[in-house]
PDB file of C-alpha atoms in Angstrom:
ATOM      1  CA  UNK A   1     -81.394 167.893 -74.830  1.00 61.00           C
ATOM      2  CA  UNK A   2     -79.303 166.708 -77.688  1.00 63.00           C
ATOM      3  CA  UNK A   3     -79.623 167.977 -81.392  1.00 64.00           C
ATOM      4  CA  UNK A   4     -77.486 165.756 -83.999  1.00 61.00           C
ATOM      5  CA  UNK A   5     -77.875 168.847 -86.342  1.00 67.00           C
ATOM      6  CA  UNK A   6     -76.394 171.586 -84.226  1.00 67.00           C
ATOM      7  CA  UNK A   7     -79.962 173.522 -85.188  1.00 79.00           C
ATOM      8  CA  UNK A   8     -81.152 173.857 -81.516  1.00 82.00           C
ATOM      9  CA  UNK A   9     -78.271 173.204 -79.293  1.00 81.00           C
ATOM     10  CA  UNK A  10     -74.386 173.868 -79.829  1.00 82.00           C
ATOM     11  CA  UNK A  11     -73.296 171.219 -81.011  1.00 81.00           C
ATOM     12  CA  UNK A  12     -71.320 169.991 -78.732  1.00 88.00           C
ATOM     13  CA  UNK A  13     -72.545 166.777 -77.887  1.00 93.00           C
ATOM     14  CA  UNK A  14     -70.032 165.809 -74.302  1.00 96.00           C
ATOM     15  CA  UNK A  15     -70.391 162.484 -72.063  1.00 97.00           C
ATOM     16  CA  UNK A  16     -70.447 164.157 -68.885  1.00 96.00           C
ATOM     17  CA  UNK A  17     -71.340 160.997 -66.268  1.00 96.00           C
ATOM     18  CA  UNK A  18     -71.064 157.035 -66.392  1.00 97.00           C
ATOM     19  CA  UNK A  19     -73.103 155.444 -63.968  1.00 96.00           C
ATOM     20  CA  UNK A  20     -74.514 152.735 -62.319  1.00 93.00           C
ATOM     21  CA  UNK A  21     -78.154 152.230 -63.335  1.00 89.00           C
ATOM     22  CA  UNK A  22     -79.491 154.610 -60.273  1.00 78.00           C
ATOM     23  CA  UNK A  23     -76.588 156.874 -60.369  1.00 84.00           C
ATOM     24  CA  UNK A  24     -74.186 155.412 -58.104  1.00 86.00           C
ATOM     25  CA  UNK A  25     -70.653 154.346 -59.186  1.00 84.00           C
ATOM     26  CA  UNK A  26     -70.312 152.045 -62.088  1.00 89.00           C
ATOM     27  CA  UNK A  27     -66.331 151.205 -63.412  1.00 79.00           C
ATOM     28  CA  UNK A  28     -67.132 148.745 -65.673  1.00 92.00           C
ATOM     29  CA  UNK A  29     -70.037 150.817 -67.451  1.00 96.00           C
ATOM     30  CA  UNK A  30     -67.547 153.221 -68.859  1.00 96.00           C
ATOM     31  CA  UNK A  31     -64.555 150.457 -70.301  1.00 96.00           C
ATOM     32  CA  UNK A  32     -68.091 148.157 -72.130  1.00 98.00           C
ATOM     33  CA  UNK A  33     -69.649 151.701 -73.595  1.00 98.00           C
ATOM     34  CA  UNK A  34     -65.951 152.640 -75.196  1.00 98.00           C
ATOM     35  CA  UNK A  35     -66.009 149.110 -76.586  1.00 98.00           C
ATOM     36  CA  UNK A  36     -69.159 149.789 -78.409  1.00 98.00           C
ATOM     37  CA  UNK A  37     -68.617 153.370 -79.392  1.00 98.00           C
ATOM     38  CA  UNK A  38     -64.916 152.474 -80.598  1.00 97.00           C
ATOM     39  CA  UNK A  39     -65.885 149.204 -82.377  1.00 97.00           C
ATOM     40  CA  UNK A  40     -68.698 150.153 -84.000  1.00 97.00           C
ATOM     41  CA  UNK A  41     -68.610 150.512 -88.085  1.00 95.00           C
ATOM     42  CA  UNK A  42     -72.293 152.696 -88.725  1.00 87.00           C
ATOM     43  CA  UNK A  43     -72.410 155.517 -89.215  1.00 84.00           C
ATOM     44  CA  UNK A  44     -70.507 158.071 -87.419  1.00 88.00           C
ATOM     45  CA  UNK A  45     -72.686 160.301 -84.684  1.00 91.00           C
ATOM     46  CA  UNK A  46     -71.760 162.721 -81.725  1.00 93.00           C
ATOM     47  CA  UNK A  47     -72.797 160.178 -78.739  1.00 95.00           C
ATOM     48  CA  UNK A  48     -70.609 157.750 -79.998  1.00 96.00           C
ATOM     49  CA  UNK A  49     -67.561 160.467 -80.651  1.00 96.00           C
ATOM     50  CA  UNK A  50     -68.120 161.836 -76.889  1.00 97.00           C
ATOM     51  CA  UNK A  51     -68.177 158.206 -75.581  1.00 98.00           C
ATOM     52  CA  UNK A  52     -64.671 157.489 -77.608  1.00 97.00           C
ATOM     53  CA  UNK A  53     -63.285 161.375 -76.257  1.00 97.00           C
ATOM     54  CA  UNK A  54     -64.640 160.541 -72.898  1.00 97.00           C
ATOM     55  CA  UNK A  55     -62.744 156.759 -72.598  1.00 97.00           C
ATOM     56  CA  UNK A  56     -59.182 158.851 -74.383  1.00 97.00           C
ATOM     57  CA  UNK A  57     -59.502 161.428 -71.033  1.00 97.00           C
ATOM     58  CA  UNK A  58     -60.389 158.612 -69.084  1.00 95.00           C
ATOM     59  CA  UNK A  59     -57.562 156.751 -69.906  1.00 95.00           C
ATOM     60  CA  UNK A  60     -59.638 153.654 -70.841  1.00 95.00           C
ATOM     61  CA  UNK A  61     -57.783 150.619 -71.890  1.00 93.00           C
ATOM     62  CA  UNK A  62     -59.103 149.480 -74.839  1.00 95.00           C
ATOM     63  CA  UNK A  63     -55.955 147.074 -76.021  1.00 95.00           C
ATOM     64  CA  UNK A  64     -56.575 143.930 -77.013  1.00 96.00           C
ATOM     65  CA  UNK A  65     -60.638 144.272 -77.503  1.00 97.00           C
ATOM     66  CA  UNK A  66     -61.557 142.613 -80.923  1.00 97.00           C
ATOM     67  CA  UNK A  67     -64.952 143.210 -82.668  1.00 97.00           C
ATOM     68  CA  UNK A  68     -66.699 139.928 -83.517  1.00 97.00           C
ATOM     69  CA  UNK A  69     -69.657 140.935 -84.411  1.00 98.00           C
ATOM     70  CA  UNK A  70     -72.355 143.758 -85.305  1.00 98.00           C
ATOM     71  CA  UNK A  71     -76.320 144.333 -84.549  1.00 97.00           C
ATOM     72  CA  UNK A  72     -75.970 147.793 -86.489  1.00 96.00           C
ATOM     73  CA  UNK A  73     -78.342 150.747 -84.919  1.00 95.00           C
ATOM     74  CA  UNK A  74     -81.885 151.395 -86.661  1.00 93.00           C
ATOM     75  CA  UNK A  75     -84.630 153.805 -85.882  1.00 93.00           C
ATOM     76  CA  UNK A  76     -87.153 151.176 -84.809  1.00 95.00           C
ATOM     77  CA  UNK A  77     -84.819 149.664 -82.379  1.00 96.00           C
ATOM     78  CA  UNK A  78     -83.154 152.393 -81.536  1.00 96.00           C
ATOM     79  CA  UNK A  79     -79.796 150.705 -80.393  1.00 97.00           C
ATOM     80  CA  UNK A  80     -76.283 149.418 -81.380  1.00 97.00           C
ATOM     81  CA  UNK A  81     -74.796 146.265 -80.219  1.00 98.00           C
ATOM     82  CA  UNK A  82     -71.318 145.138 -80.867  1.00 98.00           C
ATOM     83  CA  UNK A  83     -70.433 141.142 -79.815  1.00 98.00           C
ATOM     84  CA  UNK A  84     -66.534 141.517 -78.803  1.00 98.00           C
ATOM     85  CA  UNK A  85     -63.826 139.576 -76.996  1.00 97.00           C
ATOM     86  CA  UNK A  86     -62.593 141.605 -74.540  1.00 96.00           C
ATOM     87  CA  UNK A  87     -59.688 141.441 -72.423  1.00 95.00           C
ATOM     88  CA  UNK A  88     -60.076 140.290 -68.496  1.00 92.00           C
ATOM     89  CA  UNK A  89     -64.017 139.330 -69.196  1.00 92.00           C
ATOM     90  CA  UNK A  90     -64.582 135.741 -70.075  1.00 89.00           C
ATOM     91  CA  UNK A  91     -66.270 134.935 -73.561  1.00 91.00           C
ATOM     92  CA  UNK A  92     -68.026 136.981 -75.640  1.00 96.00           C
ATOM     93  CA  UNK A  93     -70.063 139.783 -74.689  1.00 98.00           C
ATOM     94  CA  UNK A  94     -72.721 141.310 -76.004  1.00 98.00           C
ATOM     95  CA  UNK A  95     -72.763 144.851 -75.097  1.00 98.00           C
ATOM     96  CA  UNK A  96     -75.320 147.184 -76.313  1.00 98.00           C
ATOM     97  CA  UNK A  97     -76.180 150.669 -76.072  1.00 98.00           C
ATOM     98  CA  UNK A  98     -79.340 152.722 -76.759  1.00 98.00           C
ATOM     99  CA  UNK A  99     -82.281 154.353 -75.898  1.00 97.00           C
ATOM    100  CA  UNK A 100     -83.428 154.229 -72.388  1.00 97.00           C
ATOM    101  CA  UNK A 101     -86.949 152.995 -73.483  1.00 96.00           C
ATOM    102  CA  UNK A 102     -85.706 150.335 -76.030  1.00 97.00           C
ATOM    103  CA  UNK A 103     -82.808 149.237 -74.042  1.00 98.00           C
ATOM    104  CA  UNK A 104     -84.973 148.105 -70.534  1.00 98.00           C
ATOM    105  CA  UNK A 105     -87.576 145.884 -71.938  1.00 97.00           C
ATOM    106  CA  UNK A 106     -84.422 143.786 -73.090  1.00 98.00           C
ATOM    107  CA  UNK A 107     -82.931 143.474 -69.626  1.00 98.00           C
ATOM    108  CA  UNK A 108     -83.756 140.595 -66.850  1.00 98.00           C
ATOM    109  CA  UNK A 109     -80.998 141.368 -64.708  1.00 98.00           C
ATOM    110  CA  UNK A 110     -79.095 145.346 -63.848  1.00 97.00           C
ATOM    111  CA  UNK A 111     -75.624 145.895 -62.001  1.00 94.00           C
ATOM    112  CA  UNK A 112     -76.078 146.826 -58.754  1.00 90.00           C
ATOM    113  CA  UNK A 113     -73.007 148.081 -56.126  1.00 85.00           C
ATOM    114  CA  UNK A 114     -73.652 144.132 -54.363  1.00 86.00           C
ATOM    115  CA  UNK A 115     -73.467 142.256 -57.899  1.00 90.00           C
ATOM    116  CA  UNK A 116     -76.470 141.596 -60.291  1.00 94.00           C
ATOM    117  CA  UNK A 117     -80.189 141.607 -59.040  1.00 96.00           C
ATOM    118  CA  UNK A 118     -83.376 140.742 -61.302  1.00 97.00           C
ATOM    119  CA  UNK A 119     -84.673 144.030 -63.291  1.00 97.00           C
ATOM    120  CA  UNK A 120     -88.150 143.649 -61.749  1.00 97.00           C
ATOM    121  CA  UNK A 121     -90.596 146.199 -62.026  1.00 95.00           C
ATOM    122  CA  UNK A 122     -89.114 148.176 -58.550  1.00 95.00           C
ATOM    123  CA  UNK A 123     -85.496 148.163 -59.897  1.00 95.00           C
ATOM    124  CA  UNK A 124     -87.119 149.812 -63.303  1.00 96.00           C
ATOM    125  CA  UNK A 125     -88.793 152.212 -62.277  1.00 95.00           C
ATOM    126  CA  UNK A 126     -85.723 153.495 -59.638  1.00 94.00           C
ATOM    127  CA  UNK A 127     -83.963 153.523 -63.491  1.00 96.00           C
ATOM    128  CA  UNK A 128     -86.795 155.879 -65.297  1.00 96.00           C
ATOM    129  CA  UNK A 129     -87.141 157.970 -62.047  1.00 95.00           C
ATOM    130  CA  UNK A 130     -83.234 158.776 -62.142  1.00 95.00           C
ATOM    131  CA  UNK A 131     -83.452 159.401 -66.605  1.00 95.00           C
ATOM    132  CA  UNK A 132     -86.512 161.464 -65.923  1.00 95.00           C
ATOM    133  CA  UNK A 133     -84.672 163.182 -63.141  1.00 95.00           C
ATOM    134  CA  UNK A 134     -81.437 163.632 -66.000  1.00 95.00           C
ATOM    135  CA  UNK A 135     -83.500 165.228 -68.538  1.00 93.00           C
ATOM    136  CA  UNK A 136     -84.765 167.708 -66.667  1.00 94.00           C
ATOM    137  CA  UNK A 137     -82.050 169.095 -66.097  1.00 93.00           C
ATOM    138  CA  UNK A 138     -81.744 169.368 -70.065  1.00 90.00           C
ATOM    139  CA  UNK A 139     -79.303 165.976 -69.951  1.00 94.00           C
ATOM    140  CA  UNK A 140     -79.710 163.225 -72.702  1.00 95.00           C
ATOM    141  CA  UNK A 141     -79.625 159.693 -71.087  1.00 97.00           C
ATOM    142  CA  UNK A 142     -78.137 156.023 -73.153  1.00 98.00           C
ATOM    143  CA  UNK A 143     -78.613 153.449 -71.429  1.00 98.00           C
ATOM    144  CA  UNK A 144     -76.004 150.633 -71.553  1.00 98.00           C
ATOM    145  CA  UNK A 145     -76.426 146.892 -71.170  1.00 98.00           C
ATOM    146  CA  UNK A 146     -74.204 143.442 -72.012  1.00 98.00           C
ATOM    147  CA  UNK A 147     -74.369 139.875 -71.355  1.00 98.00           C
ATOM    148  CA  UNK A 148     -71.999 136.759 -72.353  1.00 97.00           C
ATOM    149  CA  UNK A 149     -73.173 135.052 -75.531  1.00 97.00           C
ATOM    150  CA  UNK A 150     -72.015 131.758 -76.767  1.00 96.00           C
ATOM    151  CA  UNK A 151     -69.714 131.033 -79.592  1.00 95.00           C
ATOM    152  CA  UNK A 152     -71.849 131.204 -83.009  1.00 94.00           C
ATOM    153  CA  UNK A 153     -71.133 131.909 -86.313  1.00 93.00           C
ATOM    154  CA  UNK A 154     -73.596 134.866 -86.673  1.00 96.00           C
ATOM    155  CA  UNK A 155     -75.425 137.161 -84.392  1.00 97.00           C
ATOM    156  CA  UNK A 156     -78.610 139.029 -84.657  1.00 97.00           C
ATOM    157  CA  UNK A 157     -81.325 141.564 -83.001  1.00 97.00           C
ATOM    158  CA  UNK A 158     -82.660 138.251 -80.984  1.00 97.00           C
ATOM    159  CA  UNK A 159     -79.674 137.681 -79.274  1.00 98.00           C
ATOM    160  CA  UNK A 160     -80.454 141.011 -77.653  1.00 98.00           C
ATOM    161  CA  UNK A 161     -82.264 139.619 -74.856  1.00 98.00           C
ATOM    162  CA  UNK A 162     -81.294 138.448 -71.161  1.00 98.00           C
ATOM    163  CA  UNK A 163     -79.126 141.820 -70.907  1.00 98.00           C
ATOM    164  CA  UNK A 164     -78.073 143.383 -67.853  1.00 98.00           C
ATOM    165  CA  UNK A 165     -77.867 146.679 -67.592  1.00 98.00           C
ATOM    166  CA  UNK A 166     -75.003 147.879 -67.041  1.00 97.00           C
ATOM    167  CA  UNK A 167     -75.187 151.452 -66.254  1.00 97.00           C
ATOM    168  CA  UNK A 168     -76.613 154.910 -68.070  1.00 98.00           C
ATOM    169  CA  UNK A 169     -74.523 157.009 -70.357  1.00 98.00           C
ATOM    170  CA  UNK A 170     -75.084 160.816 -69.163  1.00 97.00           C
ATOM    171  CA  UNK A 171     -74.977 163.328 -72.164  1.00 97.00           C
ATOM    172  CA  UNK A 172     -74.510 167.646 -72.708  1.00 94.00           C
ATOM    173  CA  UNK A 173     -74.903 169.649 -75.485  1.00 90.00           C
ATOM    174  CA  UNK A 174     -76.036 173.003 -74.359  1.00 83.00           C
ATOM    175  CA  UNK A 175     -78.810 174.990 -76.058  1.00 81.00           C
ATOM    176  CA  UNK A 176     -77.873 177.861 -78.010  1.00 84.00           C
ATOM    177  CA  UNK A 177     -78.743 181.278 -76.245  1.00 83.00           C
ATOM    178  CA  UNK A 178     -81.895 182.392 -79.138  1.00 83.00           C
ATOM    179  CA  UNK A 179     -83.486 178.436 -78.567  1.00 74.00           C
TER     180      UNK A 179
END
């Protein structure tokens, strides 16, 4: 339950978890989703301000981390992916954050608390059992995914492919008393 327009909800649009794809613990989710939200140049939106408040409490380290590149956000894809050199990871990553349902279908391999795993068809639905779980309980759910790309000279929406998920972005913004 998130409303951009402040019509149904207060408008107060908070990241209240980072996680692991199922829920469990997930350190590295939180540092490559302040990457995005912080890099990014579209235009600007509440998810992407609570990500960049949540990584400022959070103490997220963010020196150093140098945009490359851009996929910018539109409604048919419904995601945002920034290519970026960042600090302690080798190469370039990829790291892209969206819409649950736009952001899985993109994904061969998730983060798991024992390393990566293949994103078969077990390991995705464990992921929509734990978002449908989320938004019951009135919570909006990003999901968050990367992967090293080589060095090119431009990137596009087909080098979003081969991602592994990374973890799930856990938003509040609490309905207004008359909704």
């Amino acid at each position: 339950c998130t409303d951009k327009t402040g019509t149904l909800t207060e408008g107060d649009v908070r990241l209240v978890e980072v996680t692991g794809p199922t829920g469990g613990p997930a350190p590295e989710a939180g540092r490559l989703a302040a990457v995005n939200a912080t890099l990014q140049a579209g235009v600007d939106n509440p998810l992407d301000a609570a990500v960049a408040a949540w990584a400022r409490d959070n103490q997220i380290d963010l020196a150093g981390a140098v945009k490359v590149a851009e996929i910018p956000y539109d409604f048919s894809r419904k995601r945002l992916s920034v290519v970026a050199e960042i600090p302690g990871l080798d190469g370039r990553r990829l790291v892209t954050k969206g819409a649950v349902l736009t952001v899985l279908p993109q994904c061969s391999t998730w983060r798991t608390e024992s390393g990566t795993a293949p994103f078969d068809s077990e390991a995705q639905a464990a992921v929509n059992a734990y978002c449908q779980a989320r938004g019951e309980e009135g919570l909006r759910v990003l999901a968050l995914a990367a992967r090293t790309v080589p060095l090119q000279a431009a990137y596009g929406v087909g080098d979003e492919s081969g991602l592994c998920l990374e973890g799930l972005l856990v938003f509040s913004d609490p309905p207004k008393p008359e909704a």
